[in-house]
GROMACS .gro file of C-alpha atoms in nm:
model
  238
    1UNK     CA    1 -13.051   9.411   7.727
    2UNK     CA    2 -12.674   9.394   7.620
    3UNK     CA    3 -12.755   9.366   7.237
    4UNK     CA    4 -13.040   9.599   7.209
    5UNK     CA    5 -13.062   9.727   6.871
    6UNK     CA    6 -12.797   9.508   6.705
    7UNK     CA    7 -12.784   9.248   6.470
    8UNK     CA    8 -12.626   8.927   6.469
    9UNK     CA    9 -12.576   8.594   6.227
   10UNK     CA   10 -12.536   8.254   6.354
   11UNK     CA   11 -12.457   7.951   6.158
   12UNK     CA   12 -12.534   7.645   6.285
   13UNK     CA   13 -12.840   7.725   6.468
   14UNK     CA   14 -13.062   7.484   6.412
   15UNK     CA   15 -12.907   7.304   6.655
   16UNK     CA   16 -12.655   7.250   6.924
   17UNK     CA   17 -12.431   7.502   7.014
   18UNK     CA   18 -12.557   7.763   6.729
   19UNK     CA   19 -12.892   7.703   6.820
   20UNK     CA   20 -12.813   7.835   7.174
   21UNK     CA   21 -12.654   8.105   7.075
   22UNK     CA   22 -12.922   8.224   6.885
   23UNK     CA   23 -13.147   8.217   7.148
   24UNK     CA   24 -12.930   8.373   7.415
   25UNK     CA   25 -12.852   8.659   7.184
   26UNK     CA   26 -13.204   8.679   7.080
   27UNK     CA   27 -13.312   8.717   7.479
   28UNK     CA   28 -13.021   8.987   7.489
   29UNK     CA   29 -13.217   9.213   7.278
   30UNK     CA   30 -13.031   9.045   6.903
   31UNK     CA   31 -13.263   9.050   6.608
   32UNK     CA   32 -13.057   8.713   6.498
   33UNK     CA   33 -13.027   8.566   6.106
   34UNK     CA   34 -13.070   8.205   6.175
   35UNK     CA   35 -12.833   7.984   5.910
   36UNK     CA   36 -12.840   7.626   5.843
   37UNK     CA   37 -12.906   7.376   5.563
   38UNK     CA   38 -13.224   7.249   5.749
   39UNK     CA   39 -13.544   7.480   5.699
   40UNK     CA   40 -13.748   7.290   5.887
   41UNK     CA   41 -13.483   7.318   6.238
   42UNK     CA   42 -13.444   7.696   6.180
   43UNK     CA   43 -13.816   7.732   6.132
   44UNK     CA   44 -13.852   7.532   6.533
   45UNK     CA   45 -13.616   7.808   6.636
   46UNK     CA   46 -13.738   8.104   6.474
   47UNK     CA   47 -14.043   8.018   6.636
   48UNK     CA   48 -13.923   7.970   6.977
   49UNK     CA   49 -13.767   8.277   6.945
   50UNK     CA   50 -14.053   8.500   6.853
   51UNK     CA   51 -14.237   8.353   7.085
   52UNK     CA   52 -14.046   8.440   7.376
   53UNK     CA   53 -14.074   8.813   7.270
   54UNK     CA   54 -13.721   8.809   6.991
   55UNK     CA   55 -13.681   8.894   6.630
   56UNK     CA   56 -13.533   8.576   6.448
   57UNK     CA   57 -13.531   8.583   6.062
   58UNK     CA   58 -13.460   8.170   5.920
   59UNK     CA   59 -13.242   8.153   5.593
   60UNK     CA   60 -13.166   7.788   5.497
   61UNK     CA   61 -12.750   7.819   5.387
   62UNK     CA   62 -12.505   7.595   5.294
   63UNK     CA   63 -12.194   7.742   5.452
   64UNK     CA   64 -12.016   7.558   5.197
   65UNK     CA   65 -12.141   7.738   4.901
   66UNK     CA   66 -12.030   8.087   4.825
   67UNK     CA   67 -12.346   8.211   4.637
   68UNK     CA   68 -12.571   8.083   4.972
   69UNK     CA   69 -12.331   8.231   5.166
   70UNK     CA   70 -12.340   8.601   4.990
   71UNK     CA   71 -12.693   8.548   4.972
   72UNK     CA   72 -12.724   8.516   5.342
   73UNK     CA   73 -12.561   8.858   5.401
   74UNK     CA   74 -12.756   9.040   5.188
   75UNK     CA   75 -13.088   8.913   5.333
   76UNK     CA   76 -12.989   9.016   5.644
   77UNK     CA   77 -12.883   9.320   5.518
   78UNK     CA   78 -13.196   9.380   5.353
   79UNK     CA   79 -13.424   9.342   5.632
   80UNK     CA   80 -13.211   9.485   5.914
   81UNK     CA   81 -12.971   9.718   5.693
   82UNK     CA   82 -12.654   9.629   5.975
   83UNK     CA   83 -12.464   9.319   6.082
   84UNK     CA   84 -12.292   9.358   6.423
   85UNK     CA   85 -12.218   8.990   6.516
   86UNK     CA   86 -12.122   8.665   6.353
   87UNK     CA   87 -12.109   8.373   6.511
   88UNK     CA   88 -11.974   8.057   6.278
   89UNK     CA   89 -12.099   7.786   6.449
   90UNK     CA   90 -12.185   7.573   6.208
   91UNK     CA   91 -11.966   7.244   6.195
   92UNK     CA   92 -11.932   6.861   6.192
   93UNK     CA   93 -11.676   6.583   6.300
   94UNK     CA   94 -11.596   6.240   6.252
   95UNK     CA   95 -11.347   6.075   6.398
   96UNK     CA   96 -11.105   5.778   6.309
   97UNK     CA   97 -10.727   5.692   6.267
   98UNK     CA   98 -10.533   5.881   5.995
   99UNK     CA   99 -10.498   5.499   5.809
  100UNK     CA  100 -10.869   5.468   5.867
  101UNK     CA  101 -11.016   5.797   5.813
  102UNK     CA  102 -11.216   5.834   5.470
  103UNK     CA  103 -11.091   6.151   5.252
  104UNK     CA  104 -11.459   6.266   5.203
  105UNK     CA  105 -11.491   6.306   5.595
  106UNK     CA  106 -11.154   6.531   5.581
  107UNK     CA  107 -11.333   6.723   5.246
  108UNK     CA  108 -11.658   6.758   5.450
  109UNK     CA  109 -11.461   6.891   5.791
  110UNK     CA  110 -11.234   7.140   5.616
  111UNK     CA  111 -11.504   7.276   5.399
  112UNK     CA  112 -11.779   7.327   5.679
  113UNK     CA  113 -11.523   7.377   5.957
  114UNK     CA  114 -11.302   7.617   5.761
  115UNK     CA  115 -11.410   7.752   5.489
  116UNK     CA  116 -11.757   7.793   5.546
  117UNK     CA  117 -11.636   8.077   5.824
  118UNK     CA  118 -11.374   8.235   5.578
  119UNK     CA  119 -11.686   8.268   5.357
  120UNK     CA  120 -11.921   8.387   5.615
  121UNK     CA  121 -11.677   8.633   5.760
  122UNK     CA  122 -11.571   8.744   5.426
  123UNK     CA  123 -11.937   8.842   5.337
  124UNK     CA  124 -12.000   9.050   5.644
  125UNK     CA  125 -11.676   9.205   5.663
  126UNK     CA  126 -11.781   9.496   5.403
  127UNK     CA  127 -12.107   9.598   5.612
  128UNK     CA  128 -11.842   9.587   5.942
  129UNK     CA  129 -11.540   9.742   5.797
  130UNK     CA  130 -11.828  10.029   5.620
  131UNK     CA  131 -11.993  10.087   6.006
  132UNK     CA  132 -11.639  10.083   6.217
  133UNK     CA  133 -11.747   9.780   6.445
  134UNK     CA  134 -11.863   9.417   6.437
  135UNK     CA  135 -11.797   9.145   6.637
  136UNK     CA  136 -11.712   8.840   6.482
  137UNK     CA  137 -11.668   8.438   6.707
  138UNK     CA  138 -11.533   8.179   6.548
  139UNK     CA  139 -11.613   7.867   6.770
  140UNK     CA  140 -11.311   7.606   6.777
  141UNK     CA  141 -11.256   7.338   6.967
  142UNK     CA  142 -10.998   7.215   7.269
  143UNK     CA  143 -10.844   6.980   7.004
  144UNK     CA  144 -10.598   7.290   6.931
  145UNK     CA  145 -10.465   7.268   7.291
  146UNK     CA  146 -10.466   6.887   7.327
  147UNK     CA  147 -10.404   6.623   7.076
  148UNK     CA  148 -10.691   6.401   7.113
  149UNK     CA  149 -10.590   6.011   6.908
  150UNK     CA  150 -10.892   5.989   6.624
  151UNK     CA  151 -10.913   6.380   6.561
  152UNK     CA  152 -10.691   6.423   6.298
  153UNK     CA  153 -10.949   6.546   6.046
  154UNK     CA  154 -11.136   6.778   6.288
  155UNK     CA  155 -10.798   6.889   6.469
  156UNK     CA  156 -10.666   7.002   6.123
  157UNK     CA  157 -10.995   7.207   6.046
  158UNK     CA  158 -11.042   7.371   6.403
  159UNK     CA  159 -10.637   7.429   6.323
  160UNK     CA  160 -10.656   7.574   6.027
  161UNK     CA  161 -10.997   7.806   6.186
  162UNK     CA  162 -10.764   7.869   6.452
  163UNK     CA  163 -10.475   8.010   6.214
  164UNK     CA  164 -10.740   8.217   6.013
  165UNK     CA  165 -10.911   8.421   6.315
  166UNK     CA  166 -10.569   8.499   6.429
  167UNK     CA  167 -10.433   8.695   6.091
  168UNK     CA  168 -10.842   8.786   6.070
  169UNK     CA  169 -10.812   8.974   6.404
  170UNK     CA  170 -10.467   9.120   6.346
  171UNK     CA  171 -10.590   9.288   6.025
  172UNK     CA  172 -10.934   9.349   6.118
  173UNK     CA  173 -10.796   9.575   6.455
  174UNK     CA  174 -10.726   9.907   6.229
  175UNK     CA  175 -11.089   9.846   6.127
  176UNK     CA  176 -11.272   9.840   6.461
  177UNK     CA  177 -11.394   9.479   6.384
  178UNK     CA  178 -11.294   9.219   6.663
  179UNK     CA  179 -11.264   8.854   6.588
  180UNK     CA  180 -11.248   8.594   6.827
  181UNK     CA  181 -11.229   8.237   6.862
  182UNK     CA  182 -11.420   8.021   7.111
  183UNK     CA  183 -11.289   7.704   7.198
  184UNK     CA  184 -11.503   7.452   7.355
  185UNK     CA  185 -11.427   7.119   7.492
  186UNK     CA  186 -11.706   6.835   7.541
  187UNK     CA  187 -12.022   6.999   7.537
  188UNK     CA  188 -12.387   6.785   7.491
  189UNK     CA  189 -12.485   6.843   7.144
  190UNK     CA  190 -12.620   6.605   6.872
  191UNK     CA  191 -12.275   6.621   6.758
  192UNK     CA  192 -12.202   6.306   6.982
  193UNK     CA  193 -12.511   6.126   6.916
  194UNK     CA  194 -12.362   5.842   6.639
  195UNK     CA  195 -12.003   5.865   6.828
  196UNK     CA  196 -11.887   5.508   6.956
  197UNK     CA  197 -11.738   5.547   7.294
  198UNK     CA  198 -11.854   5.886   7.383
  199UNK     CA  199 -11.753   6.047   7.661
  200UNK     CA  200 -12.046   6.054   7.969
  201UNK     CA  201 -12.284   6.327   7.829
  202UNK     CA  202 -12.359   6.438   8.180
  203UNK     CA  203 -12.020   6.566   8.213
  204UNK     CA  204 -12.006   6.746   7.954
  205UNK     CA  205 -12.087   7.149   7.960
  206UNK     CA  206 -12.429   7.254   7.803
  207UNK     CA  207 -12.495   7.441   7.467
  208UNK     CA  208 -12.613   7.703   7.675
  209UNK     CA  209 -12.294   7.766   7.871
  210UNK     CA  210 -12.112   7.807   7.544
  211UNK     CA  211 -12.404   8.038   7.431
  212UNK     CA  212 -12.327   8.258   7.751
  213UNK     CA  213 -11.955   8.282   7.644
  214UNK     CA  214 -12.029   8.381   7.335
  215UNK     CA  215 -12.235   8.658   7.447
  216UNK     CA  216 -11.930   8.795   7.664
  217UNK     CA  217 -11.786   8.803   7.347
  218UNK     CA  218 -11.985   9.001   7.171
  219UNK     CA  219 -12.140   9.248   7.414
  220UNK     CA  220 -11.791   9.385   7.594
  221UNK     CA  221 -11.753   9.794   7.527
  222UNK     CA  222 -11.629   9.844   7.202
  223UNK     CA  223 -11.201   9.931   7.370
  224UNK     CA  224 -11.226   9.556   7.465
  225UNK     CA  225 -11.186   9.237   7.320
  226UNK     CA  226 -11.187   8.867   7.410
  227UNK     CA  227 -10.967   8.704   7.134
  228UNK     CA  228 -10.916   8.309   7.262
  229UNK     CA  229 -11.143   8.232   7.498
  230UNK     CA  230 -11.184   7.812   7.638
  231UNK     CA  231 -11.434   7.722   7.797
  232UNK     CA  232 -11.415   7.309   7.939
  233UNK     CA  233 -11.628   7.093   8.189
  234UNK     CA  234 -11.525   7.120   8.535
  235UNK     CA  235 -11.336   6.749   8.497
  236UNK     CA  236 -11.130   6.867   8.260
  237UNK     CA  237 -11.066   6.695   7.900
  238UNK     CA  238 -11.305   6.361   7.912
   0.00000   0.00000   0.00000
């Protein structure tokens, strides 16, 4: 197993591309802290988990909120005294015109997007920094490479996440900490489910391949590191 023995929090994982993740670190020998603000998805896949033979602890966290956020860490902490990968998954989009688009869908974006990572990174970083390793993936989006009409809101958060990993990595290196960010393009999550117009959901990639990415990321030797990584369907941008 490529994670035996480690630890790692994902956000997002009651669904989608976190829940994947999860379970694909999970098989890999993870004991994974399972974040999200819905109990009752976290509690499906802690169950999953454990029943295919992982360790899965559920913690119900707003990303948004500092105190759930340091709260998180220290549960996990508590239970499994180490945290060796974080995985900020957790996010949400809607998309319209800049003269259309409502300011509480921009608040919503830039404070799950954005700075529920810097939080979550911020509150592992101590237990890393203390150990002299971590892995920590940051999962963006293709909007940084392409300008996509209707994005604005979402392009500016996975921007501004973007940005962040990139100082995060550069002063994380003299710490042995590696940060990453994995950018994704159309995958089939129930992110698309109330989108007008979506793109065909069979082209898209699956949660899973993302999850497989991820765990590239985090199970390389400890001399390497996979900073930007994109990962798109085999049609390209749909």
């Amino acid at each position: 197993m490529k994670l035996a023995g480690q630890v790692a929090v994902v956000t997002g994982a009651g669904r989608g591309i976190g829940r994947a993740v999860a379970a694909t670190l999970a098989r890999e020998g993870a004991a994974v802290v399972l974040a999200s603000r819905s109990a009752v998805e976290l509690e499906s896949v802690a169950r999953e988990i454990g029943q295919a033979g992982g360790r899965a602890l559920a913690v119900p966290t707003d990303v948004r909120q500092e105190a759930a956020v340091e709260a998180l860490a220290r549960r996990a902490l508590a239970e499994w005294q180490r945290v060796d990968v974080l995985v900020n998954a957790a996010g949400v989009a809607a998309f319209a015109p800049v003269t259309d688009s409502k300011l509480d869908d921009w608040d919503q974006m830039l404070a799950v997007n954005l700075r529920g990572a810097v939080l979550c990174c911020r509150a592992v970083l101590p237990a890393m920094t203390a150990r002299g390793r971590g892995t920590i993936i940051n999962v963006g989006s293709i909007v940084t490479s392409r300008a996509l009409t209707g994005s604005a809101a979402y392009t500016a958060s996975k921007y501004g996440l973007l940005g962040f990993s990139r100082v995060l990595a550069e002063e994380m290196r003299p710490h042995g900490v590696r940060v990453g960010v994995l950018s994704a393009g159309a995958t089939d999550t129930p992110l698309w489910d109330a989108m007008p117009a979506a793109p065909p959901r069979e082209r898209m990639i699956q949660p899973g391949q993302v999850a497989e990415a991820a765990l590239l990321m985090a199970s390389l030797a400890p001399n390497a590191t996979l900073e930007e990584m994109t990962l798109l369907p085999a049609g390209g941008i749909l």
